[in-house]
Amino acid sequence: MSEYRTYLDLNGNPIVNTNKIKILETAIDLFSRKGYSGVSIREITREVGIKESSLYNHFASKEELLGVIFLNFRRAIGEILLPPEMLRGALKQMIAEQFLQQGVINFKAHIDDPINARIWRIVTIEQYRDPLARSILVEDIIQRTLSFLESAFALMIEQGAVKPHPPKLLAAEYQYPLFGMITEYNLQKYLDQDTSAIEQSMADHIEFFLSHVRTA
Amino acid sequence: MSEYRTYLDLNGNPIVNTNKIKILETAIDLFSRKGYSGVSIREITREVGIKESSLYNHFASKEELLGVIFLNFRRAIGEILLPPEMLRGALKQMIAEQFLQQGVINFKAHIDDPINARIWRIVTIEQYRDPLARSILVEDIIQRTLSFLESAFALMIEQGAVKPHPPKLLAAEYQYPLFGMITEYNLQKYLDQDTSAIEQSMADHIEFFLSHVRTA
DNA sequence: GTCTATAGGAGGATAGAC
DNA sequence: GTCTATCCTCCTATAGAC
């Protein structure tokens, strides 16, 4: 169990009870491997070391438990991207290359946290069954990243750092390969496989992309 | 139910019994929406209109049912890509653009079949729980496509149609965006949403890619 | 090949004592 | 906040008649 992470409940209050945190993290682990429907309350509480009935003192239902997991993931995702109002300032201080590399570093810090990686997998597994999982995937991950990058590339073009392609096209060309590679990265991490090849592919992609769009 | 599709059982024999086919297609539909663990034998047989016990006359277990679904999906996937021995001949008759566009047409024919789209979603859902789903995703979809494209780009370079980048890099740059976009396409189809934007993104990607790598 | 009947366990969830 | 005890439903799977 991660010692220093804080979780919020549905009212936005920090969760302090040790068993409640244990339930959350055990559920995250099991859901990410077997899916929500493949895991029973019984299995979670057995692993935590409490009785089934005790879980209901912390969460009203199995579904609420998943809801709290997703709520906290939304918070964590929010920290990957720079706030839009800081975009212009950041791009004044960095060249395009640095800016994009910093984005990858931020993302890597996020996904290399085992808890985040697990919830990312839960979102993938549950996207067709659960509307909340789906909205996290579509709105918080895909759309948010693409529109952030669209603004960033528009600014880079304004600065003359990048050739004047449509910013939306640049965002898609830059990000979609990374989405595909992240899926693979996440699966390899799950299997404890070596991820150096796919990480190299990510780096190669950024280099290939920039070599064709930068003005310098 | 699709009238003309044929399914094979685990021994490679065609499945002719109507109820057995109904069970398969009902299971495909339900698994693709709720996941394997989220669907019961009871639910499947209720929809088919038979008793639970009758299902076991056709499939030894729920797991075997999923196994037969995956077996038939492997066959269907095999038809997307050109056999490697026909690659050289095809590239003599087509320019790079035509060749890649034909690939997208082939793939679109595959994924626009509702049954294939559903099994594609089952594979996504079950990739962490089920080793067979995982091997379909990694070996039959990702690796097979990338190594096919690597050969194709190597030939295009040989023919002078494409600039001499490493073929593996070209394959990754070409295909990973499509993987990402297919995920989105498949989700939008599931939600009966308009897919024209993401389809346009696929076309834009191919054009963007070719404009930077073709020699002409 | 489909049925009725049933086994035997696992599922989510609650009541009430401490 | 955790426990024991319990509810009732749903689960996969089998036996045996027709």
Tab-separated table of C-alpha atoms (C1' of nucleotides) in Angstrom:
chain	number	residue	atom	x	y	z
A	1	MET	CA	0.000	0.000	0.000
A	2	SER	CA	1.304	3.459	-0.910
A	3	GLU	CA	1.878	5.380	2.310
A	4	TYR	CA	1.624	8.984	1.269
A	5	ARG	CA	-1.166	9.056	-1.276
A	6	THR	CA	-4.399	10.654	-0.118
A	7	TYR	CA	-7.823	9.670	-1.395
A	8	LEU	CA	-10.990	11.723	-1.251
A	9	ASP	CA	-14.451	10.325	-0.575
A	10	LEU	CA	-17.536	11.275	-2.591
A	11	ASN	CA	-17.992	14.401	-0.446
A	12	GLY	CA	-14.465	15.575	-1.193
A	13	ASN	CA	-13.164	14.773	2.307
A	14	PRO	CA	-9.822	13.001	2.723
A	15	ILE	CA	-10.045	9.318	3.619
A	16	VAL	CA	-8.068	8.666	6.795
A	17	ASN	CA	-9.275	5.250	7.980
A	18	THR	CA	-6.600	2.662	7.305
A	19	ASN	CA	-8.993	-0.140	6.425
A	20	LYS	CA	-10.927	2.088	4.059
A	21	ILE	CA	-7.690	2.896	2.219
A	22	LYS	CA	-6.783	-0.807	2.216
A	23	ILE	CA	-10.174	-1.642	0.695
A	24	LEU	CA	-9.664	0.954	-2.028
A	25	GLU	CA	-6.196	-0.206	-2.974
A	26	THR	CA	-7.105	-3.886	-2.847
A	27	ALA	CA	-10.120	-3.227	-5.062
A	28	ILE	CA	-7.954	-1.253	-7.502
A	29	ASP	CA	-5.538	-4.160	-7.736
A	30	LEU	CA	-8.208	-6.832	-8.195
A	31	PHE	CA	-10.435	-4.838	-10.563
A	32	SER	CA	-7.431	-4.059	-12.762
A	33	ARG	CA	-6.656	-7.745	-13.178
A	34	LYS	CA	-10.099	-9.371	-13.262
A	35	GLY	CA	-12.485	-6.532	-14.060
A	36	TYR	CA	-15.232	-5.132	-11.825
A	37	SER	CA	-17.642	-8.025	-12.397
A	38	GLY	CA	-14.888	-10.587	-11.932
A	39	VAL	CA	-14.183	-9.529	-8.357
A	40	SER	CA	-16.431	-10.155	-5.354
A	41	ILE	CA	-16.796	-8.182	-2.135
A	42	ARG	CA	-15.834	-11.430	-0.453
A	43	GLU	CA	-12.516	-11.543	-2.315
A	44	ILE	CA	-11.678	-7.928	-1.520
A	45	THR	CA	-12.425	-8.218	2.194
A	46	ARG	CA	-10.603	-11.542	2.485
A	47	GLU	CA	-7.472	-9.868	1.128
A	48	VAL	CA	-7.894	-6.834	3.371
A	49	GLY	CA	-8.496	-9.055	6.410
A	50	ILE	CA	-11.960	-7.874	7.416
A	51	LYS	CA	-15.486	-9.312	7.169
A	52	GLU	CA	-17.759	-8.504	4.242
A	53	SER	CA	-20.162	-6.591	6.444
A	54	SER	CA	-17.382	-4.249	7.563
A	55	LEU	CA	-16.859	-3.051	4.018
A	56	TYR	CA	-20.384	-1.665	3.965
A	57	ASN	CA	-19.476	0.597	6.856
A	58	HIS	CA	-17.135	2.406	4.445
A	59	PHE	CA	-18.871	2.046	1.092
A	60	ALA	CA	-22.616	1.827	0.509
A	61	SER	CA	-22.193	-0.647	-2.345
A	62	LYS	CA	-19.709	-2.267	-4.687
A	63	GLU	CA	-20.587	0.342	-7.277
A	64	GLU	CA	-19.854	3.227	-4.918
A	65	LEU	CA	-16.446	1.674	-4.290
A	66	LEU	CA	-15.707	1.845	-8.015
A	67	GLY	CA	-17.091	5.382	-8.106
A	68	VAL	CA	-14.639	6.526	-5.428
A	69	ILE	CA	-11.778	4.926	-7.360
A	70	PHE	CA	-12.755	6.802	-10.511
A	71	LEU	CA	-13.286	10.077	-8.648
A	72	ASN	CA	-9.736	9.964	-7.356
A	73	PHE	CA	-8.373	9.010	-10.776
A	74	ARG	CA	-9.965	12.096	-12.291
A	75	ARG	CA	-7.989	14.186	-9.799
A	76	ALA	CA	-4.767	12.390	-10.676
A	77	ILE	CA	-5.286	12.817	-14.418
A	78	GLY	CA	-5.852	16.520	-13.958
A	79	GLU	CA	-2.248	16.909	-12.886
A	80	ILE	CA	-0.699	15.533	-16.078
A	81	LEU	CA	-1.339	18.534	-18.298
A	82	LEU	CA	-0.232	22.090	-17.666
A	83	PRO	CA	-3.110	24.461	-16.803
A	84	PRO	CA	-4.060	26.159	-20.115
A	85	GLU	CA	-3.373	29.633	-18.714
A	86	MET	CA	0.262	28.668	-18.146
A	87	LEU	CA	0.708	27.406	-21.689
A	88	ARG	CA	1.833	30.650	-23.273
A	89	GLY	CA	4.337	31.347	-20.513
A	90	ALA	CA	5.788	27.854	-20.719
A	91	LEU	CA	6.219	28.041	-24.481
A	92	LYS	CA	8.127	31.309	-24.171
A	93	GLN	CA	10.737	29.637	-22.027
A	94	MET	CA	11.019	26.319	-23.865
A	95	ILE	CA	11.591	25.280	-27.429
A	96	ALA	CA	8.999	22.944	-28.964
A	97	GLU	CA	11.185	19.925	-28.381
A	98	GLN	CA	11.616	20.599	-24.681
A	99	PHE	CA	7.928	21.296	-24.289
A	100	LEU	CA	6.875	17.990	-25.827
A	101	GLN	CA	9.522	16.060	-23.946
A	102	GLN	CA	8.353	17.622	-20.691
A	103	GLY	CA	4.862	16.393	-21.545
A	104	VAL	CA	6.144	12.856	-21.900
A	105	ILE	CA	8.015	13.157	-18.596
A	106	ASN	CA	4.848	14.333	-16.847
A	107	PHE	CA	2.883	11.508	-18.328
A	108	LYS	CA	5.513	8.938	-17.451
A	109	ALA	CA	5.508	10.103	-13.834
A	110	HIS	CA	1.769	9.555	-13.830
A	111	ILE	CA	1.644	6.131	-15.431
A	112	ASP	CA	4.686	4.757	-13.602
A	113	ASP	CA	2.741	5.101	-10.389
A	114	PRO	CA	1.392	1.550	-10.046
A	115	ILE	CA	-1.960	2.746	-8.703
A	116	ASN	CA	-2.520	5.055	-11.665
A	117	ALA	CA	-1.464	2.318	-14.093
A	118	ARG	CA	-3.984	-0.053	-12.524
A	119	ILE	CA	-6.855	2.427	-12.694
A	120	TRP	CA	-5.923	3.191	-16.296
A	121	ARG	CA	-6.430	-0.516	-16.980
A	122	ILE	CA	-9.764	-0.545	-15.126
A	123	VAL	CA	-10.922	2.327	-17.337
A	124	THR	CA	-9.954	0.329	-20.426
A	125	ILE	CA	-11.731	-2.792	-19.208
A	126	GLU	CA	-14.909	-1.017	-18.138
A	127	GLN	CA	-15.294	1.504	-20.977
A	128	TYR	CA	-18.171	-0.382	-22.620
A	129	ARG	CA	-20.007	-1.333	-19.455
A	130	ASP	CA	-19.643	1.770	-17.324
A	131	PRO	CA	-20.551	5.291	-18.514
A	132	LEU	CA	-18.245	6.872	-15.934
A	133	ALA	CA	-15.242	4.876	-17.138
A	134	ARG	CA	-16.143	5.873	-20.662
A	135	SER	CA	-16.393	9.568	-19.888
A	136	ILE	CA	-12.999	9.458	-18.161
A	137	LEU	CA	-11.493	7.854	-21.245
A	138	VAL	CA	-13.149	10.089	-23.811
A	139	GLU	CA	-13.380	13.441	-22.048
A	140	ASP	CA	-10.628	13.486	-19.429
A	141	ILE	CA	-8.035	11.587	-21.409
A	142	ILE	CA	-8.572	11.826	-25.174
A	143	GLN	CA	-10.422	15.099	-25.743
A	144	ARG	CA	-8.617	17.009	-23.033
A	145	THR	CA	-5.181	16.000	-24.273
A	146	LEU	CA	-6.002	16.723	-27.906
A	147	SER	CA	-7.451	20.157	-27.265
A	148	PHE	CA	-4.532	21.026	-24.998
A	149	LEU	CA	-2.095	20.057	-27.745
A	150	GLU	CA	-4.122	21.904	-30.357
A	151	SER	CA	-3.678	25.120	-28.367
A	152	ALA	CA	-0.005	24.371	-27.863
A	153	PHE	CA	0.660	23.791	-31.566
A	154	ALA	CA	-1.306	26.903	-32.502
A	155	LEU	CA	1.028	28.898	-30.273
A	156	MET	CA	4.104	27.179	-31.683
A	157	ILE	CA	3.003	28.116	-35.196
A	158	GLU	CA	2.418	31.696	-34.020
A	159	GLN	CA	5.961	31.711	-32.682
A	160	GLY	CA	7.298	30.355	-35.956
A	161	ALA	CA	8.651	27.207	-34.291
A	162	VAL	CA	6.434	24.825	-36.227
A	163	LYS	CA	5.292	24.767	-39.849
A	164	PRO	CA	1.759	26.098	-40.408
A	165	HIS	CA	-0.204	22.842	-40.553
A	166	PRO	CA	-3.706	22.883	-39.039
A	167	PRO	CA	-3.120	22.659	-35.257
A	168	LYS	CA	-5.797	19.996	-34.887
A	169	LEU	CA	-3.997	17.804	-37.413
A	170	LEU	CA	-0.705	18.304	-35.614
A	171	ALA	CA	-2.292	17.382	-32.283
A	172	ALA	CA	-3.751	14.194	-33.768
A	173	GLU	CA	-0.531	13.235	-35.557
A	174	TYR	CA	1.453	13.783	-32.401
A	175	GLN	CA	-0.876	12.213	-29.853
A	176	TYR	CA	-2.653	9.244	-31.456
A	177	PRO	CA	0.531	7.228	-31.872
A	178	LEU	CA	1.267	7.866	-28.209
A	179	PHE	CA	-2.199	6.617	-27.217
A	180	GLY	CA	-1.545	3.416	-29.140
A	181	MET	CA	1.899	3.009	-27.620
A	182	ILE	CA	0.650	3.734	-24.098
A	183	THR	CA	-1.822	0.866	-24.424
A	184	GLU	CA	1.038	-1.431	-25.255
A	185	TYR	CA	3.295	0.030	-22.571
A	186	ASN	CA	0.598	-0.509	-19.971
A	187	LEU	CA	0.065	-4.125	-21.022
A	188	GLN	CA	3.797	-4.862	-20.931
A	189	LYS	CA	4.119	-3.309	-17.479
A	190	TYR	CA	1.237	-5.512	-16.341
A	191	LEU	CA	3.101	-8.578	-17.587
A	192	ASP	CA	6.392	-7.409	-16.044
A	193	GLN	CA	7.897	-7.361	-19.506
A	194	ASP	CA	10.701	-5.147	-20.730
A	195	THR	CA	9.264	-1.836	-21.939
A	196	SER	CA	12.434	-0.381	-23.430
A	197	ALA	CA	11.426	-1.125	-27.043
A	198	ILE	CA	8.076	0.637	-26.808
A	199	GLU	CA	9.653	3.517	-24.870
A	200	GLN	CA	12.177	3.852	-27.668
A	201	SER	CA	9.282	3.889	-30.146
A	202	MET	CA	7.766	6.802	-28.251
A	203	ALA	CA	11.019	8.730	-28.389
A	204	ASP	CA	11.470	7.860	-32.072
A	205	HIS	CA	7.983	9.073	-32.795
A	206	ILE	CA	8.567	12.470	-31.205
A	207	GLU	CA	11.816	12.845	-33.126
A	208	PHE	CA	10.225	11.744	-36.416
A	209	PHE	CA	7.265	14.056	-35.879
A	210	LEU	CA	9.387	17.069	-35.003
A	211	SER	CA	11.811	16.498	-37.842
A	212	HIS	CA	8.921	16.980	-40.254
A	213	VAL	CA	7.048	19.849	-38.635
A	214	ARG	CA	9.654	22.113	-37.013
A	215	THR	CA	10.913	25.104	-38.918
A	216	ALA	CA	14.448	25.137	-37.557
B	1	MET	CA	-28.128	-13.109	-36.449
B	2	SER	CA	-25.942	-13.082	-39.563
B	3	GLU	CA	-27.255	-15.679	-41.987
B	4	TYR	CA	-24.242	-16.583	-44.063
B	5	ARG	CA	-21.359	-16.563	-41.627
B	6	THR	CA	-19.921	-19.948	-40.736
B	7	TYR	CA	-18.312	-20.755	-37.412
B	8	LEU	CA	-15.912	-23.588	-36.663
B	9	ASP	CA	-15.885	-25.599	-33.445
B	10	LEU	CA	-12.700	-26.460	-31.517
B	11	ASN	CA	-12.101	-29.437	-33.817
B	12	GLY	CA	-12.247	-27.267	-36.911
B	13	ASN	CA	-15.645	-28.573	-38.003
B	14	PRO	CA	-18.324	-26.136	-39.198
B	15	ILE	CA	-21.100	-25.434	-36.705
B	16	VAL	CA	-24.449	-26.173	-38.315
B	17	ASN	CA	-26.877	-26.386	-35.401
B	18	THR	CA	-29.040	-23.265	-35.314
B	19	ASN	CA	-29.202	-23.023	-31.526
B	20	LYS	CA	-25.454	-23.435	-31.228
B	21	ILE	CA	-24.969	-20.511	-33.622
B	22	LYS	CA	-27.565	-18.500	-31.715
B	23	ILE	CA	-25.721	-19.170	-28.457
B	24	LEU	CA	-22.450	-18.001	-30.019
B	25	GLU	CA	-23.859	-14.782	-31.420
B	26	THR	CA	-25.829	-13.976	-28.283
B	27	ALA	CA	-22.739	-14.544	-26.169
B	28	ILE	CA	-20.694	-12.318	-28.492
B	29	ASP	CA	-23.240	-9.550	-28.118
B	30	LEU	CA	-23.524	-9.790	-24.340
B	31	PHE	CA	-19.801	-10.306	-23.634
B	32	SER	CA	-18.982	-7.264	-25.786
B	33	ARG	CA	-21.245	-5.056	-23.680
B	34	LYS	CA	-20.825	-6.445	-20.158
B	35	GLY	CA	-17.628	-8.469	-20.283
B	36	TYR	CA	-17.237	-12.229	-19.826
B	37	SER	CA	-17.680	-12.149	-16.043
B	38	GLY	CA	-20.637	-9.796	-16.279
B	39	VAL	CA	-22.716	-12.257	-18.299
B	40	SER	CA	-24.284	-15.454	-16.972
B	41	ILE	CA	-25.181	-18.645	-18.772
B	42	ARG	CA	-28.713	-17.914	-17.594
B	43	GLU	CA	-28.793	-14.589	-19.424
B	44	ILE	CA	-27.448	-16.093	-22.629
B	45	THR	CA	-29.886	-19.013	-22.700
B	46	ARG	CA	-32.832	-16.785	-21.768
B	47	GLU	CA	-32.090	-14.620	-24.788
B	48	VAL	CA	-31.628	-17.628	-27.055
B	49	GLY	CA	-34.819	-19.203	-25.767
B	50	ILE	CA	-33.460	-22.475	-24.371
B	51	LYS	CA	-32.790	-23.837	-20.884
B	52	GLU	CA	-29.387	-23.502	-19.208
B	53	SER	CA	-28.804	-27.221	-19.328
B	54	SER	CA	-29.238	-27.252	-23.104
B	55	LEU	CA	-26.269	-24.965	-23.541
B	56	TYR	CA	-24.019	-27.612	-22.044
B	57	ASN	CA	-24.991	-29.932	-24.849
B	58	HIS	CA	-23.121	-27.569	-27.205
B	59	PHE	CA	-20.348	-26.179	-25.029
B	60	ALA	CA	-18.619	-27.941	-22.150
B	61	SER	CA	-18.313	-24.739	-20.132
B	62	LYS	CA	-18.671	-20.990	-20.247
B	63	GLU	CA	-14.933	-20.771	-20.868
B	64	GLU	CA	-15.108	-23.086	-23.870
B	65	LEU	CA	-17.812	-20.849	-25.297
B	66	LEU	CA	-15.433	-17.891	-25.124
B	67	GLY	CA	-12.672	-20.052	-26.580
B	68	VAL	CA	-14.774	-20.874	-29.654
B	69	ILE	CA	-15.537	-17.173	-30.123
B	70	PHE	CA	-11.837	-16.334	-30.052
B	71	LEU	CA	-10.916	-19.220	-32.346
B	72	ASN	CA	-13.266	-17.910	-35.020
B	73	PHE	CA	-12.043	-14.357	-34.545
B	74	ARG	CA	-8.482	-15.484	-35.243
B	75	ARG	CA	-9.709	-16.820	-38.602
B	76	ALA	CA	-11.459	-13.546	-39.398
B	77	ILE	CA	-8.418	-11.445	-38.528
B	78	GLY	CA	-6.266	-13.566	-40.797
B	79	GLU	CA	-8.183	-12.251	-43.785
B	80	ILE	CA	-7.425	-8.568	-43.204
B	81	LEU	CA	-3.812	-8.607	-44.362
B	82	LEU	CA	-2.516	-9.762	-47.719
B	83	PRO	CA	-0.564	-13.035	-47.556
B	84	PRO	CA	3.131	-12.015	-47.345
B	85	GLU	CA	3.993	-13.913	-50.526
B	86	MET	CA	1.589	-11.716	-52.498
B	87	LEU	CA	3.105	-8.503	-51.170
B	88	ARG	CA	5.723	-8.004	-53.859
B	89	GLY	CA	3.256	-8.639	-56.653
B	90	ALA	CA	0.712	-6.246	-55.193
B	91	LEU	CA	3.270	-3.471	-54.808
B	92	LYS	CA	4.298	-3.815	-58.465
B	93	GLN	CA	0.756	-3.038	-59.558
B	94	MET	CA	-0.093	-0.284	-57.068
B	95	ILE	CA	1.531	2.915	-55.976
B	96	ALA	CA	2.182	3.303	-52.237
B	97	GLU	CA	-0.896	5.430	-51.777
B	98	GLN	CA	-3.214	2.875	-53.357
B	99	PHE	CA	-1.615	0.081	-51.373
B	100	LEU	CA	-2.142	1.795	-48.024
B	101	GLN	CA	-5.650	2.885	-48.923
B	102	GLN	CA	-6.501	-0.678	-49.900
B	103	GLY	CA	-5.288	-1.756	-46.473
B	104	VAL	CA	-7.693	0.652	-44.820
B	105	ILE	CA	-10.527	-0.582	-47.046
B	106	ASN	CA	-9.773	-4.186	-46.058
B	107	PHE	CA	-9.705	-3.262	-42.429
B	108	LYS	CA	-12.898	-1.246	-42.665
B	109	ALA	CA	-14.686	-4.211	-44.250
B	110	HIS	CA	-13.542	-6.288	-41.293
B	111	ILE	CA	-14.499	-3.913	-38.487
B	112	ASP	CA	-17.781	-2.788	-40.050
B	113	ASP	CA	-19.018	-6.341	-39.647
B	114	PRO	CA	-20.885	-5.987	-36.324
B	115	ILE	CA	-19.770	-9.419	-35.130
B	116	ASN	CA	-16.104	-8.608	-35.694
B	117	ALA	CA	-16.521	-5.215	-34.011
B	118	ARG	CA	-18.047	-6.903	-30.962
B	119	ILE	CA	-15.303	-9.503	-30.647
B	120	TRP	CA	-12.708	-6.758	-31.041
B	121	ARG	CA	-14.308	-5.139	-27.989
B	122	ILE	CA	-14.308	-8.422	-26.064
B	123	VAL	CA	-10.580	-8.724	-26.756
B	124	THR	CA	-10.045	-5.218	-25.368
B	125	ILE	CA	-12.100	-5.938	-22.254
B	126	GLU	CA	-10.504	-9.295	-21.516
B	127	GLN	CA	-6.870	-8.555	-22.370
B	128	TYR	CA	-5.754	-8.443	-18.722
B	129	ARG	CA	-7.801	-11.377	-17.481
B	130	ASP	CA	-7.501	-13.842	-20.342
B	131	PRO	CA	-4.186	-14.941	-21.888
B	132	LEU	CA	-5.924	-15.933	-25.136
B	133	ALA	CA	-7.480	-12.498	-25.572
B	134	ARG	CA	-4.074	-11.017	-24.861
B	135	SER	CA	-2.280	-13.149	-27.424
B	136	ILE	CA	-4.857	-12.228	-30.067
B	137	LEU	CA	-4.299	-8.561	-29.321
B	138	VAL	CA	-0.524	-8.684	-29.173
B	139	GLU	CA	0.379	-11.352	-31.704
B	140	ASP	CA	-2.478	-11.505	-34.219
B	141	ILE	CA	-3.269	-7.803	-34.265
B	142	ILE	CA	-0.322	-5.641	-33.238
B	143	GLN	CA	2.775	-7.669	-34.106
B	144	ARG	CA	1.366	-9.185	-37.268
B	145	THR	CA	0.276	-5.840	-38.663
B	146	LEU	CA	3.539	-4.123	-37.808
B	147	SER	CA	5.739	-6.793	-39.313
B	148	PHE	CA	3.576	-6.922	-42.442
B	149	LEU	CA	3.942	-3.166	-42.849
B	150	GLU	CA	7.647	-3.340	-42.150
B	151	SER	CA	8.048	-5.697	-45.122
B	152	ALA	CA	5.819	-3.504	-47.247
B	153	PHE	CA	7.764	-0.328	-46.502
B	154	ALA	CA	11.074	-2.100	-47.096
B	155	LEU	CA	9.821	-3.002	-50.579
B	156	MET	CA	8.552	0.527	-51.204
B	157	ILE	CA	11.981	1.893	-50.337
B	158	GLU	CA	13.569	-0.685	-52.637
B	159	GLN	CA	11.259	0.547	-55.401
B	160	GLY	CA	12.177	4.144	-54.690
B	161	ALA	CA	8.609	5.077	-53.793
B	162	VAL	CA	9.375	5.992	-50.205
B	163	LYS	CA	12.293	7.807	-48.600
B	164	PRO	CA	14.864	5.515	-46.946
B	165	HIS	CA	13.757	5.711	-43.320
B	166	PRO	CA	14.100	2.517	-41.242
B	167	PRO	CA	11.107	0.352	-42.320
B	168	LYS	CA	10.285	-0.469	-38.705
B	169	LEU	CA	9.996	3.209	-37.883
B	170	LEU	CA	7.768	3.793	-40.899
B	171	ALA	CA	5.540	0.892	-39.896
B	172	ALA	CA	5.189	2.273	-36.360
B	173	GLU	CA	4.591	5.842	-37.531
B	174	TYR	CA	1.982	4.661	-39.961
B	175	GLN	CA	0.155	2.115	-37.824
B	176	TYR	CA	0.161	3.300	-34.197
B	177	PRO	CA	-2.018	6.333	-34.932
B	178	LEU	CA	-4.456	4.002	-36.669
B	179	PHE	CA	-4.536	1.701	-33.632
B	180	GLY	CA	-5.415	4.685	-31.454
B	181	MET	CA	-8.054	5.894	-33.876
B	182	ILE	CA	-9.570	2.420	-34.286
B	183	THR	CA	-10.110	2.255	-30.523
B	184	GLU	CA	-12.058	5.484	-30.732
B	185	TYR	CA	-13.896	4.418	-33.887
B	186	ASN	CA	-14.970	1.216	-32.211
B	187	LEU	CA	-16.239	3.034	-29.122
B	188	GLN	CA	-18.199	5.537	-31.211
B	189	LYS	CA	-19.775	2.729	-33.245
B	190	TYR	CA	-20.759	1.058	-29.996
B	191	LEU	CA	-22.508	4.259	-28.891
B	192	ASP	CA	-24.127	4.744	-32.313
B	193	GLN	CA	-22.311	8.030	-32.639
B	194	ASP	CA	-21.214	9.706	-35.826
B	195	THR	CA	-17.804	8.373	-36.867
B	196	SER	CA	-17.127	10.746	-39.743
B	197	ALA	CA	-14.694	12.907	-37.746
B	198	ILE	CA	-12.471	10.018	-36.695
B	199	GLU	CA	-12.673	8.515	-40.187
B	200	GLN	CA	-11.525	11.846	-41.554
B	201	SER	CA	-8.667	11.766	-39.047
B	202	MET	CA	-7.598	8.387	-40.429
B	203	ALA	CA	-7.607	9.718	-43.982
B	204	ASP	CA	-5.771	12.875	-42.896
B	205	HIS	CA	-3.170	10.773	-41.151
B	206	ILE	CA	-2.438	8.700	-44.237
B	207	GLU	CA	-2.141	11.849	-46.328
B	208	PHE	CA	0.079	13.577	-43.751
B	209	PHE	CA	2.262	10.506	-43.423
B	210	LEU	CA	2.669	10.007	-47.156
B	211	SER	CA	3.338	13.662	-47.830
B	212	HIS	CA	6.417	13.366	-45.633
B	213	VAL	CA	7.785	9.988	-46.678
B	214	ARG	CA	7.009	9.569	-50.378
B	215	THR	CA	9.646	10.464	-52.905
B	216	ALA	CA	7.349	11.657	-55.683
C	1	DG	C1'	-31.110	-31.989	-28.598
C	2	DT	C1'	-34.079	-30.240	-25.174
C	3	DC	C1'	-36.361	-30.639	-21.104
C	4	DT	C1'	-37.253	-30.824	-15.500
C	5	DA	C1'	-35.097	-31.020	-11.335
C	6	DT	C1'	-31.492	-30.265	-8.383
C	7	DA	C1'	-27.026	-29.886	-6.418
C	8	DG	C1'	-23.776	-26.993	-4.067
C	9	DG	C1'	-21.616	-22.944	-3.796
C	10	DA	C1'	-20.782	-17.832	-4.358
C	11	DG	C1'	-22.978	-13.464	-5.057
C	12	DG	C1'	-24.388	-8.566	-2.812
C	13	DA	C1'	-26.284	-6.832	1.044
C	14	DT	C1'	-28.516	-6.177	5.959
C	15	DA	C1'	-29.657	-6.609	11.256
C	16	DG	C1'	-28.128	-6.216	15.480
C	17	DA	C1'	-24.590	-7.229	19.283
C	18	DC	C1'	-20.338	-5.367	21.121
D	1	DG	C1'	-15.738	0.194	13.256
D	2	DT	C1'	-15.888	-4.635	13.369
D	3	DC	C1'	-18.020	-8.687	14.325
D	4	DT	C1'	-21.569	-13.041	13.860
D	5	DA	C1'	-25.426	-14.571	11.718
D	6	DT	C1'	-28.425	-14.592	8.136
D	7	DC	C1'	-31.196	-13.490	3.743
D	8	DC	C1'	-32.269	-14.536	-0.665
D	9	DT	C1'	-30.833	-14.431	-5.158
D	10	DC	C1'	-27.902	-15.869	-8.775
D	11	DC	C1'	-24.182	-18.799	-10.321
D	12	DT	C1'	-22.105	-22.918	-13.099
D	13	DA	C1'	-22.826	-27.393	-13.869
D	14	DT	C1'	-24.860	-32.312	-13.762
D	15	DA	C1'	-28.353	-36.363	-13.783
D	16	DG	C1'	-31.673	-38.462	-16.024
D	17	DA	C1'	-36.346	-38.575	-18.597
D	18	DC	C1'	-38.240	-37.947	-23.231
